[in-house]
Short mmCIF file of C-alpha atoms in Angstrom, two decimals:
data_model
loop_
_atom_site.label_atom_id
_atom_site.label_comp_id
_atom_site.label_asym_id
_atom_site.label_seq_id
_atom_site.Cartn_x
_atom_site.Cartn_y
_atom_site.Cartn_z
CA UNK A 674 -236.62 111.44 -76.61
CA UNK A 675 -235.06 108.76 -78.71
CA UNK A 676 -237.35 106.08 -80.30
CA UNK A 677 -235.88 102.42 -81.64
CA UNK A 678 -239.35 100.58 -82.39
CA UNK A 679 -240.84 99.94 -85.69
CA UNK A 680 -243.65 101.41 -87.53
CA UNK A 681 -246.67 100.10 -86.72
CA UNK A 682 -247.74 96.92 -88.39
CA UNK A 683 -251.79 96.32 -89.01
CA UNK A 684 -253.43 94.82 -86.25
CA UNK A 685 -256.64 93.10 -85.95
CA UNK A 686 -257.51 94.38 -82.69
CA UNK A 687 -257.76 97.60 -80.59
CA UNK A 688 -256.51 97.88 -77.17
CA UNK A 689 -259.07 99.59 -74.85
CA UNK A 690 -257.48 98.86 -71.52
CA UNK A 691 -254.17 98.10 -69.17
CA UNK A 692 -254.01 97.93 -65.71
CA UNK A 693 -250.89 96.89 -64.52
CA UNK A 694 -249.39 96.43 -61.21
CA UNK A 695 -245.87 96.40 -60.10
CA UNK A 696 -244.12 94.78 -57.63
CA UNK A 697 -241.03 96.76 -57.93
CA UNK A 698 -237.58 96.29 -56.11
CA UNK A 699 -235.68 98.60 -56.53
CA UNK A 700 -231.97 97.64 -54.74
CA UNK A 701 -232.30 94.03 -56.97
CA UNK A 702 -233.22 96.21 -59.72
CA UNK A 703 -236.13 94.16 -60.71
CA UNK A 704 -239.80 93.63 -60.82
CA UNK A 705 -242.49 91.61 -60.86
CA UNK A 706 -245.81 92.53 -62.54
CA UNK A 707 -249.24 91.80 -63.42
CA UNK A 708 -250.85 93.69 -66.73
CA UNK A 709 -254.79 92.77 -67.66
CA UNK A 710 -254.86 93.73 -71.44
CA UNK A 711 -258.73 94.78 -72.76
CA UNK A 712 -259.65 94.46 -76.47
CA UNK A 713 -261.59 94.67 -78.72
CA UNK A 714 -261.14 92.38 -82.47
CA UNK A 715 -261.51 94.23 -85.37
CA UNK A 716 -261.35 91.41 -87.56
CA UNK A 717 -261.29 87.39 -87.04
CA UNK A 718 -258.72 87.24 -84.36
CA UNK A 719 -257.00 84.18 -83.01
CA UNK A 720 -254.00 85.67 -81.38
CA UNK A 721 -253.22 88.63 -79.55
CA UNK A 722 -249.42 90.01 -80.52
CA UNK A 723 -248.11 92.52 -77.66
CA UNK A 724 -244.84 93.90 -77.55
CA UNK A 725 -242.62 92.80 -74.08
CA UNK A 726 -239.10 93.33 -74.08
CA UNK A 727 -237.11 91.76 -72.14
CA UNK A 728 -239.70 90.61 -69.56
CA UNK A 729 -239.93 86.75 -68.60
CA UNK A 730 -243.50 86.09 -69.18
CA UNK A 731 -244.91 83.27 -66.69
CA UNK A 732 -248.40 82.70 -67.64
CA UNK A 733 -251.49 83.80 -69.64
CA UNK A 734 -254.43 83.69 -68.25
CA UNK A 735 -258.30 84.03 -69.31
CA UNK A 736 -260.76 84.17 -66.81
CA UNK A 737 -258.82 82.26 -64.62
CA UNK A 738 -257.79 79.58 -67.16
CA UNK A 739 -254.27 79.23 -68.99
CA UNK A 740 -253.61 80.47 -72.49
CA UNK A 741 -250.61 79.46 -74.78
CA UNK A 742 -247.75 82.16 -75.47
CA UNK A 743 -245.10 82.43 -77.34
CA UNK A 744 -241.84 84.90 -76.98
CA UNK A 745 -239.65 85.97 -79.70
CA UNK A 746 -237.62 88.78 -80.53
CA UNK A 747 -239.36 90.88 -77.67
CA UNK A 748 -242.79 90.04 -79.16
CA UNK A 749 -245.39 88.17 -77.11
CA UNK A 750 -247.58 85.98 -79.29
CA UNK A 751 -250.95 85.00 -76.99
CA UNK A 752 -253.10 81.90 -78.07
CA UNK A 753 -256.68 83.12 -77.87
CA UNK A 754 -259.01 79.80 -76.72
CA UNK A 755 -261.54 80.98 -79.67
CA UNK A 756 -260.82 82.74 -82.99
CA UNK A 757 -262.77 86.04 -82.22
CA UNK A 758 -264.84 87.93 -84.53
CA UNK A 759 -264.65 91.88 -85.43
CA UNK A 760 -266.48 93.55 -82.67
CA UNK A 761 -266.07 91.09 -80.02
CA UNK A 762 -264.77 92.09 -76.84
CA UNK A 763 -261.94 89.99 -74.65
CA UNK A 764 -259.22 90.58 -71.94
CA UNK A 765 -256.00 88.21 -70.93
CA UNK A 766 -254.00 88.68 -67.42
CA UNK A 767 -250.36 88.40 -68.42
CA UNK A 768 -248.06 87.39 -65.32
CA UNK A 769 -244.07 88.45 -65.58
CA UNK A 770 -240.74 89.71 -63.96
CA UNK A 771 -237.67 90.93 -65.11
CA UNK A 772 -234.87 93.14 -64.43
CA UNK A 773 -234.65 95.14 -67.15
CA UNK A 774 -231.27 97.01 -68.37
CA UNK A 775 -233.26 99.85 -70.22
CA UNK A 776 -236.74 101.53 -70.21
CA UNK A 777 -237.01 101.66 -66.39
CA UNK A 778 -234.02 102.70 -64.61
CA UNK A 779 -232.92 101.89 -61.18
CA UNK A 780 -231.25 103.81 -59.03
CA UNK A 781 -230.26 102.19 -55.94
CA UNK A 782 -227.85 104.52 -54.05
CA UNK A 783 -230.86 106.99 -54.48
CA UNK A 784 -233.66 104.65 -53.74
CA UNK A 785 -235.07 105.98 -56.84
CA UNK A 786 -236.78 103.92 -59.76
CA UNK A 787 -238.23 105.76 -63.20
CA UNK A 788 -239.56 105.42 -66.46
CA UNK A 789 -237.55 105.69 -69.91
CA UNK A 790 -239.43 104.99 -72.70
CA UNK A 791 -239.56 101.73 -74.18
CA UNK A 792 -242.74 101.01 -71.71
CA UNK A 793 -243.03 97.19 -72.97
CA UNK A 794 -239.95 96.76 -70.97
CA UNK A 795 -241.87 97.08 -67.82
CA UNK A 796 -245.35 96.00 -69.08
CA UNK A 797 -246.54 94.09 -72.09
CA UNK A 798 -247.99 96.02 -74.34
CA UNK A 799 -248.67 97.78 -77.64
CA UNK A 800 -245.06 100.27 -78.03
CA UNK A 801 -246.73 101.38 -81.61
CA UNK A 802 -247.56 105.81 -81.38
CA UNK A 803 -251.21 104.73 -83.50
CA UNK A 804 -252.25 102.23 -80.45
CA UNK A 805 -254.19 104.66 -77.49
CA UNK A 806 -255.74 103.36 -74.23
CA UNK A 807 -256.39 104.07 -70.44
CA UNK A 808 -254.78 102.65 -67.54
CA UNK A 809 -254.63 101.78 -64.35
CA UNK A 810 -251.26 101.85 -62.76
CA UNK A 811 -250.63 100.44 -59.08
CA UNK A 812 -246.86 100.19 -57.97
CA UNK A 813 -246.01 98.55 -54.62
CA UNK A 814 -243.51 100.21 -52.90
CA UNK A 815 -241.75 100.88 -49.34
CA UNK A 816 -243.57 103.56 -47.45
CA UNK A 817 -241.02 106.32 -47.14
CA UNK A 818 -241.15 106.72 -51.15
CA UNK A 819 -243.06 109.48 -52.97
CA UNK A 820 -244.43 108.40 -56.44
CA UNK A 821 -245.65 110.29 -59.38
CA UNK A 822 -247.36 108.82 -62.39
CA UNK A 823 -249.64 109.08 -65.70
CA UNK A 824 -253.11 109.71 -64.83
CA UNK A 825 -255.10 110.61 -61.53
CA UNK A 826 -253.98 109.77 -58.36
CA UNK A 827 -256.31 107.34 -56.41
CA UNK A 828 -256.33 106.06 -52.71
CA UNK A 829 -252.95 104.23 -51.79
CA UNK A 830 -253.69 101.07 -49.63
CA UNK A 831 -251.13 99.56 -46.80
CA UNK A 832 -249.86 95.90 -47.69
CA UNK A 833 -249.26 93.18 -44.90
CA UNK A 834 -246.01 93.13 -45.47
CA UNK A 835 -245.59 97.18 -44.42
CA UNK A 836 -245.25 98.44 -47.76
CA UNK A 837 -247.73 100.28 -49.85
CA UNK A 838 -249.20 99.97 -52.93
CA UNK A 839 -250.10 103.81 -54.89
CA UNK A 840 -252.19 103.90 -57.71
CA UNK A 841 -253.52 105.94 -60.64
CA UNK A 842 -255.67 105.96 -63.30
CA UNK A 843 -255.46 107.60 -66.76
CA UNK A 844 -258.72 108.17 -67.79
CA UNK A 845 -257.98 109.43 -71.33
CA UNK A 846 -256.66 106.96 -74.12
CA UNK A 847 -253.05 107.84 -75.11
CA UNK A 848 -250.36 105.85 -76.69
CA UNK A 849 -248.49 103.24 -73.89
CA UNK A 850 -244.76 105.00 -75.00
CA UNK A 851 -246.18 107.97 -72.78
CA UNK A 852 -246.96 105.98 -70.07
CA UNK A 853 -244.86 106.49 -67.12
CA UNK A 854 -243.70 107.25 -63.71
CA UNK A 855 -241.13 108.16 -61.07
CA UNK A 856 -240.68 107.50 -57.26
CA UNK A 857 -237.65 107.79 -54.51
CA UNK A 858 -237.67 109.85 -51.50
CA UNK A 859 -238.84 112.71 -52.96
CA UNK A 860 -239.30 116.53 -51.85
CA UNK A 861 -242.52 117.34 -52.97
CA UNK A 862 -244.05 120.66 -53.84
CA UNK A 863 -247.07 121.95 -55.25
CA UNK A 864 -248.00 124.83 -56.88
CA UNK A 865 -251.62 125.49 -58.35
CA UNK A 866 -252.30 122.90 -60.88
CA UNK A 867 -248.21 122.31 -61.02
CA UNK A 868 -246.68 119.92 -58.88
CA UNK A 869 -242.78 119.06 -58.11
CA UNK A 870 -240.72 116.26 -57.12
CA UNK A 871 -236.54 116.14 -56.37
CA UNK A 872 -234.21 114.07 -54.02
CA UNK A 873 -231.82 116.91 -54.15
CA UNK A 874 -233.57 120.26 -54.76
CA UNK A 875 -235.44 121.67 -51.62
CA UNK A 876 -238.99 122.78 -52.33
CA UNK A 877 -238.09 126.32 -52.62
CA UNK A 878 -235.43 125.39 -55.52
CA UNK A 879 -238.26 122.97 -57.17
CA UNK A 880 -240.46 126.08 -57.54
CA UNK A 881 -237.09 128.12 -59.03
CA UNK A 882 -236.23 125.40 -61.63
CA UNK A 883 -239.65 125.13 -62.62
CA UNK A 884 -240.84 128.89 -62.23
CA UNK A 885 -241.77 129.57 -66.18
CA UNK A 886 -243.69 125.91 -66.23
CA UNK A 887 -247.57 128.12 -65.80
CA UNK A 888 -246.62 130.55 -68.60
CA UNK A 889 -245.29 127.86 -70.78
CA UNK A 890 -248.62 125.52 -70.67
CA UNK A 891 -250.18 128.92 -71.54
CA UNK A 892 -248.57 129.94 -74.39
CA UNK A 893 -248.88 126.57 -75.98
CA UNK A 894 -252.42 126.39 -74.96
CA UNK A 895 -253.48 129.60 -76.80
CA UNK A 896 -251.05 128.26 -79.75
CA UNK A 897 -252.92 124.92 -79.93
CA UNK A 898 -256.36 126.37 -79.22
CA UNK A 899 -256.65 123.50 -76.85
CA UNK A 900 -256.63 124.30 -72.78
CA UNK A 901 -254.31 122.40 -70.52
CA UNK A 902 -256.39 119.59 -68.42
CA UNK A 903 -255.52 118.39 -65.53
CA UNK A 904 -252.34 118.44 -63.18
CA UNK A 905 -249.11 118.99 -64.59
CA UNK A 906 -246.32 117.08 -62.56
CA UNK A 907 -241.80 117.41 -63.35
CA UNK A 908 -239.73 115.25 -61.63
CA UNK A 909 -235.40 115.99 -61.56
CA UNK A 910 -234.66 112.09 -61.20
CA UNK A 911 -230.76 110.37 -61.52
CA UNK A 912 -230.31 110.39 -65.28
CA UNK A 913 -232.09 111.36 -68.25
CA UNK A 914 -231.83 113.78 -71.43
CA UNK A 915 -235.57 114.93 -70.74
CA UNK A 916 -239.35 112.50 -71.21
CA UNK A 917 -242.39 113.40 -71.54
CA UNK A 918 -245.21 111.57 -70.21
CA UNK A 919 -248.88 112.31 -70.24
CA UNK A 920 -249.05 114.96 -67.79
CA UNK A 921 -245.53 114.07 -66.47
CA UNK A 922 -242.21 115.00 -67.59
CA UNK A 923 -238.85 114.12 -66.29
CA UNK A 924 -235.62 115.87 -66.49
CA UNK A 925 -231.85 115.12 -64.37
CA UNK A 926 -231.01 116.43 -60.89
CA UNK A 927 -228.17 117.99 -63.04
CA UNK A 928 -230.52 119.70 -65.48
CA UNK A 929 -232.34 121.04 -62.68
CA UNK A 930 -228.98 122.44 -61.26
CA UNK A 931 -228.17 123.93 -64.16
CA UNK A 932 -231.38 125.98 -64.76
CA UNK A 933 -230.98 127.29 -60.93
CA UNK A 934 -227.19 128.99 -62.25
CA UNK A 935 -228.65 130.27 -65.31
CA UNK A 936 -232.25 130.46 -65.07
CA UNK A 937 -232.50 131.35 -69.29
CA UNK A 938 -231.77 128.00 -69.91
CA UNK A 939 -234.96 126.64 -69.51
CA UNK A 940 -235.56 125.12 -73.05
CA UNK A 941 -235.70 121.32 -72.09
CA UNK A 942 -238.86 122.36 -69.62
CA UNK A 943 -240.42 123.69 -72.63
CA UNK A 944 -239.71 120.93 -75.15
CA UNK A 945 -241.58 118.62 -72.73
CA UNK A 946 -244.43 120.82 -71.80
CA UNK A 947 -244.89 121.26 -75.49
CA UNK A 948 -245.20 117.39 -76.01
CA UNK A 949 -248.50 117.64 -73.76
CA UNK A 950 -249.80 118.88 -77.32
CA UNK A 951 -248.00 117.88 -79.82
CA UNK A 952 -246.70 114.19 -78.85
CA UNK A 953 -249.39 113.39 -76.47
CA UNK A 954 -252.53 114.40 -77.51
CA UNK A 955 -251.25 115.09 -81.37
CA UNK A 956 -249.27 111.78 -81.99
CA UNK A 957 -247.68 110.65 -85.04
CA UNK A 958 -249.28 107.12 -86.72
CA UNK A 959 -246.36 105.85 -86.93
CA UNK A 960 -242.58 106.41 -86.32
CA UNK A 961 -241.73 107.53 -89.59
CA UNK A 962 -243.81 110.42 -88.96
CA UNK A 963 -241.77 111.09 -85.92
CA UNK A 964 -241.17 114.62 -86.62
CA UNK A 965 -244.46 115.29 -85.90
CA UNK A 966 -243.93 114.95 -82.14
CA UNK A 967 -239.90 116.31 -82.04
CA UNK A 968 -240.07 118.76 -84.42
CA UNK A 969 -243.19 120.48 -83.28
CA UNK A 970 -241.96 120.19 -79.50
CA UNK A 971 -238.31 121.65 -80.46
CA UNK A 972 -239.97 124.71 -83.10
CA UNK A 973 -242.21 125.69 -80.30
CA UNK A 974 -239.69 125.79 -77.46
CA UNK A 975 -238.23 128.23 -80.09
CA UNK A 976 -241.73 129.99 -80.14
CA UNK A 977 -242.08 130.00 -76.52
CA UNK A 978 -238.70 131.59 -76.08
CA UNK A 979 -239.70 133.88 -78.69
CA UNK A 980 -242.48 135.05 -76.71
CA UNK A 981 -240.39 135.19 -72.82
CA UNK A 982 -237.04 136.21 -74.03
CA UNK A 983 -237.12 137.91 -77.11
CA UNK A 984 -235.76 137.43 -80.74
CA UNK A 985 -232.58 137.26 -80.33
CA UNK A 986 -233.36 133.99 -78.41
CA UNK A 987 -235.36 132.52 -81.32
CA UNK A 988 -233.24 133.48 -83.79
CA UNK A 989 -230.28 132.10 -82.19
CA UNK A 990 -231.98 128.43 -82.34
CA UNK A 991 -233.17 128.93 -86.07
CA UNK A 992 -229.47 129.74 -86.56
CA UNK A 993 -228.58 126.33 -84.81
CA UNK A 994 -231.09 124.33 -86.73
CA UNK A 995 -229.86 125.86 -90.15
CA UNK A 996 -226.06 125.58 -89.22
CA UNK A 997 -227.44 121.52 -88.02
CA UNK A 998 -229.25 120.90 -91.45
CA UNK A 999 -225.97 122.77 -93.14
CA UNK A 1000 -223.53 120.00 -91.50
CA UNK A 1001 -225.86 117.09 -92.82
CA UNK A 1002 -225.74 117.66 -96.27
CA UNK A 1003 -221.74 118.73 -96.15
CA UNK A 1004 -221.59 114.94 -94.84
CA UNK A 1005 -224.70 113.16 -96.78
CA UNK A 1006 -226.78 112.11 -94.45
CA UNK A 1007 -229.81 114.73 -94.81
CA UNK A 1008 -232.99 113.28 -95.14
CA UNK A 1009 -236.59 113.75 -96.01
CA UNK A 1010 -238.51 114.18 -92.73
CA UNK A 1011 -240.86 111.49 -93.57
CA UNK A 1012 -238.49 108.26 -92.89
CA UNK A 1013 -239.62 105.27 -94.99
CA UNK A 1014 -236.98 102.91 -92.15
CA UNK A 1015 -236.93 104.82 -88.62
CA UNK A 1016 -235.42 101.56 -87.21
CA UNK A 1017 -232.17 102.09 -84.90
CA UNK A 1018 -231.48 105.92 -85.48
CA UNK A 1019 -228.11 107.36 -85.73
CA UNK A 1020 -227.39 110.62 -84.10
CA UNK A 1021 -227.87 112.45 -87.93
CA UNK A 1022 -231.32 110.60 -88.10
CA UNK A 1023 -232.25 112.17 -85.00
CA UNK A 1024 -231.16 115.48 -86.33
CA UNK A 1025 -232.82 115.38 -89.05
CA UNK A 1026 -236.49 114.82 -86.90
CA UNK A 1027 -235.55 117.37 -84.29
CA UNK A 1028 -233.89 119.98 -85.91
CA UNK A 1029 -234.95 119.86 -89.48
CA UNK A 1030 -237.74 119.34 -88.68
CA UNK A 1031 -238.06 122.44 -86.59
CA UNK A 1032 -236.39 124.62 -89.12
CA UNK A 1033 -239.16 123.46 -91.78
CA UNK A 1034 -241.61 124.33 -89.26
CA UNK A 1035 -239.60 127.74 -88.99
CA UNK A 1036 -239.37 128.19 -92.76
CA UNK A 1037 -242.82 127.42 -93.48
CA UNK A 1038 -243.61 130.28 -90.83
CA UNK A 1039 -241.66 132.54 -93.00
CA UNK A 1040 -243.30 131.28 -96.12
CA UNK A 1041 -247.32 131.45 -94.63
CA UNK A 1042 -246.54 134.77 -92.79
CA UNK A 1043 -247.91 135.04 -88.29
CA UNK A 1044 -251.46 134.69 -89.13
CA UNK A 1045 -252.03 132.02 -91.41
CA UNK A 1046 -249.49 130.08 -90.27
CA UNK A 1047 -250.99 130.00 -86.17
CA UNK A 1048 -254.21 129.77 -87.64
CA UNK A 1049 -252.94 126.55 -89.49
CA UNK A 1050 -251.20 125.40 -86.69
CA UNK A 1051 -253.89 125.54 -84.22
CA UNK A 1052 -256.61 124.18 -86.75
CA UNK A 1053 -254.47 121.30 -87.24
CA UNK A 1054 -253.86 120.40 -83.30
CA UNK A 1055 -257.68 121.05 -82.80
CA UNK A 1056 -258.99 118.67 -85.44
CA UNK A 1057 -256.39 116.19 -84.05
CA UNK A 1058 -256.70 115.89 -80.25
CA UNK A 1059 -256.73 112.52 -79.28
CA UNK A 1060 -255.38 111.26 -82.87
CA UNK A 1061 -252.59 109.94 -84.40
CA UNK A 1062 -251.29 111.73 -87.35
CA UNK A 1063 -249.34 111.61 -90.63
CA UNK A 1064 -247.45 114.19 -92.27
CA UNK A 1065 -250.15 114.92 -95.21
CA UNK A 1066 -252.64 115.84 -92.53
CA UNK A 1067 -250.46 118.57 -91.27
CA UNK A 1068 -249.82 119.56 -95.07
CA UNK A 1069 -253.87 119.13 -95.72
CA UNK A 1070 -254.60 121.72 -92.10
CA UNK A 1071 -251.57 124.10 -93.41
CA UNK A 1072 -252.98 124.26 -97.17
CA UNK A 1073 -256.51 125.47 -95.82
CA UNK A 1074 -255.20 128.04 -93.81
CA UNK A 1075 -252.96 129.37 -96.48
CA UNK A 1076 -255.69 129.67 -99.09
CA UNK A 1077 -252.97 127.54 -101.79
CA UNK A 1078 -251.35 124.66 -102.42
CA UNK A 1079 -247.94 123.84 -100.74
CA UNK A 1080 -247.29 120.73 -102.64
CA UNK A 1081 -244.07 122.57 -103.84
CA UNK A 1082 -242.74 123.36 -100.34
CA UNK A 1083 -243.43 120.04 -98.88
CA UNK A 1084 -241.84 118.68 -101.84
CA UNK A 1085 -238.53 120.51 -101.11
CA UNK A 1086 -238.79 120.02 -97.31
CA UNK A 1087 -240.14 117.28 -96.12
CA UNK A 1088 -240.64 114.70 -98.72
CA UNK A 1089 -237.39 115.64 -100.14
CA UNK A 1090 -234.11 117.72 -99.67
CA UNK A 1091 -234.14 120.02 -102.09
CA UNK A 1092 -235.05 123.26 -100.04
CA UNK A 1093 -232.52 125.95 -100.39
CA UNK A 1094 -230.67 127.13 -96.96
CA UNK A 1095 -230.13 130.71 -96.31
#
């Protein structure tokens, strides 16, 4: 995944709640939507600040009566009608349309519409990793599409005008960038708690391309020490490079192609099934902790190959990361992990979170030895589900389970850049 918003900033409220609906159509390439935002102040509060894109905002609403707004620079500044106090609870009904050129994606010639990241494009809200709520989701749609989404699927109902509206709701808080979903025509299989969706691939190929999916929630289960919940949906839509979603992932029709003529190459799969752990549930406080989510998901896709194809498989991805990390420095442009200005991210930025930051993880492997590193590993994504994270928590989780201080290492490796390759 690529990420272009800012750290978060403080914020004198908490977000509880969104439930959005979607009007979406899909050969204008455009929407129209209703989000109800509940929160709660944490301190006095006399506007509510949500992040929305590109969207045309039309009204405000509180119980039925208008609010001032504000947009600028794809922030939406609401006037609360009293200055709330910490503790107090509120909600606003924002009103909008748009037709956005990133963060949802329309396909037309496929009848196919799909998340990308950037979620405020498509519904106001908070984009920051710290921010978690539920949601209700309800996207009105013709009747011949198949929809996937975050969450639990509830009851569809059949509009007057012969379309439908599908819903879900996502009863766990998690941060809106993994908030998400995916419909067109779709073939649809299902498979235990693993279900499938493709335009192109026949339900026999879905279950193919996504054959290792069960052994890979597995494996990362008994590495987190936390069990998979729930169902676990992929859909192959137009165009992507791989997202992960809570309990959804997306990949391309092509990637999907690809894994049916070699099926070894199923690394992307992985890299999003690990994000169910560490991404979802395990989320980095801010974006210059980023590595926390890309890192981790790229080291254990590593791991997980590790453990279904062998070493030689692992090893040849270390030996990618260190040849990656090599090419950096030769030009300059290594970094510490921690970024103090994740804003707008050049390709060697993103390098530096994905692949550095899966080498560290490697390296620190070698340094702790299997058992205390796991151990580590798992302790840390245990005493973390449903939190957002920094980089000294991990370093706090890894120091117990070594015995020692690693002030030394993380000095080298991810504060600075003065580990030695090789």
């Amino acid at each position: 995944m690529t990420a272009s918003a800012f750290a978060a900033e403080p914020r004198d409220f908490d977000i509880r709640h969104y439930a959005t609906r979607l009007d979406l159509d899909i050969a204008a390439g455009q929407l129209r939507g209703e989000t109800l935002v509940r929160f709660d102040a944490t301190g006095p509060l006399h506007q509510l600040v949500l992040d929305s894109g590109e969207l045309v905002v039309d009204s405000v609403t509180h119980d039925d009566k208008p609010l001032g707004f504000q947009q600028v620079d794809g922030k939406l500044a609401i006037r609360l009608a009293t200055t709330m106090t910490a503790g107090q609870q509120s909600s606003v009904r924002v009103h909008y349309h748009g037709k956005p050129r990133f963060g949802l994606e329309f396909a037309a010639e496929r009848s196919e519409v799909y998340t990308i990241f950037s979620t405020s494009q498509w519904m106001p809200s908070v984009d920051a990793p710290d921010e978690r709520a539920t949601l209700q989701l309800a996207l009105r749609l013709p009747r011949n599409l198949h929809a996937t989404a975050v969450g639990d699927e509830m009851p569809s109902r059949l509009l007057d005008d012969g379309r439908v509206e599908r819903r879900w709701q996502l009863r766990k808080p998690v941060p809106a960038f993994v908030y998400g979903f995916a419909a067109a025509p779709y073939r649809h299989a299902r498979q235990g708690r693993l279900q499938f969706y493709s335009k192109d691939r026949s339900e026999a190929e879905l279950r193919q391309v996504f054959a290792a999916t069960d052994d890979m929630l597995d494996f990362f289960a008994a590495r987190a020490g936390l069990a998979y919940e729930g169902d676990y949906r992929q859909a192959l839509v137009a165009n992507t490079i791989g997202q992960e979603m809570a309990g959804l992932s997306v990949m391309s029709e092509a990637y999907g192609k690809s894994v049916l003529g070699d099926p070894t190459q199923t690394g992307l799969i992985a890299h999003e099934a690990a994000h169910q752990w560490w991404g979802v549930r395990v989320t980095c406080a801010g974006w210059e902790h980023f590595w926390l989510n890309e890192g981790f998901a790229n080291f254990m896709t590593a791991a997980w190959l590790q453990h279904a194809q062998g070493e030689a498989a692992y090893q040849a991805m270390v030996q990618g990361w260190e040849q990656r990390v090599l090419a950096l420095r030769e030009k300059g442009t290594d970094r510490p992990l921690v970024y103090p200005d994740w804003n707008k991210p050049s390709a060697d930025d993103r390098a530096v979170v994905y692949k550095k930051g899966a080498y560290v993880l490697h390296r620190l492997r070698m340094e702790l030895g299997e058992e205390a590193f796991w151990r580590g590993l798992r302790e840390y994504t245990q005493a973390n589900d449903g939190k957002s994270v920094v980089t000294a928590d991990f370093q706090k989780a890894m120091e117990q389970a070594a015995g020692r201080s690693l002030q030394a290492f993380f000095d080298a490796w991810v504060y600075g850049v003065g580990g030695e390759l090789g």
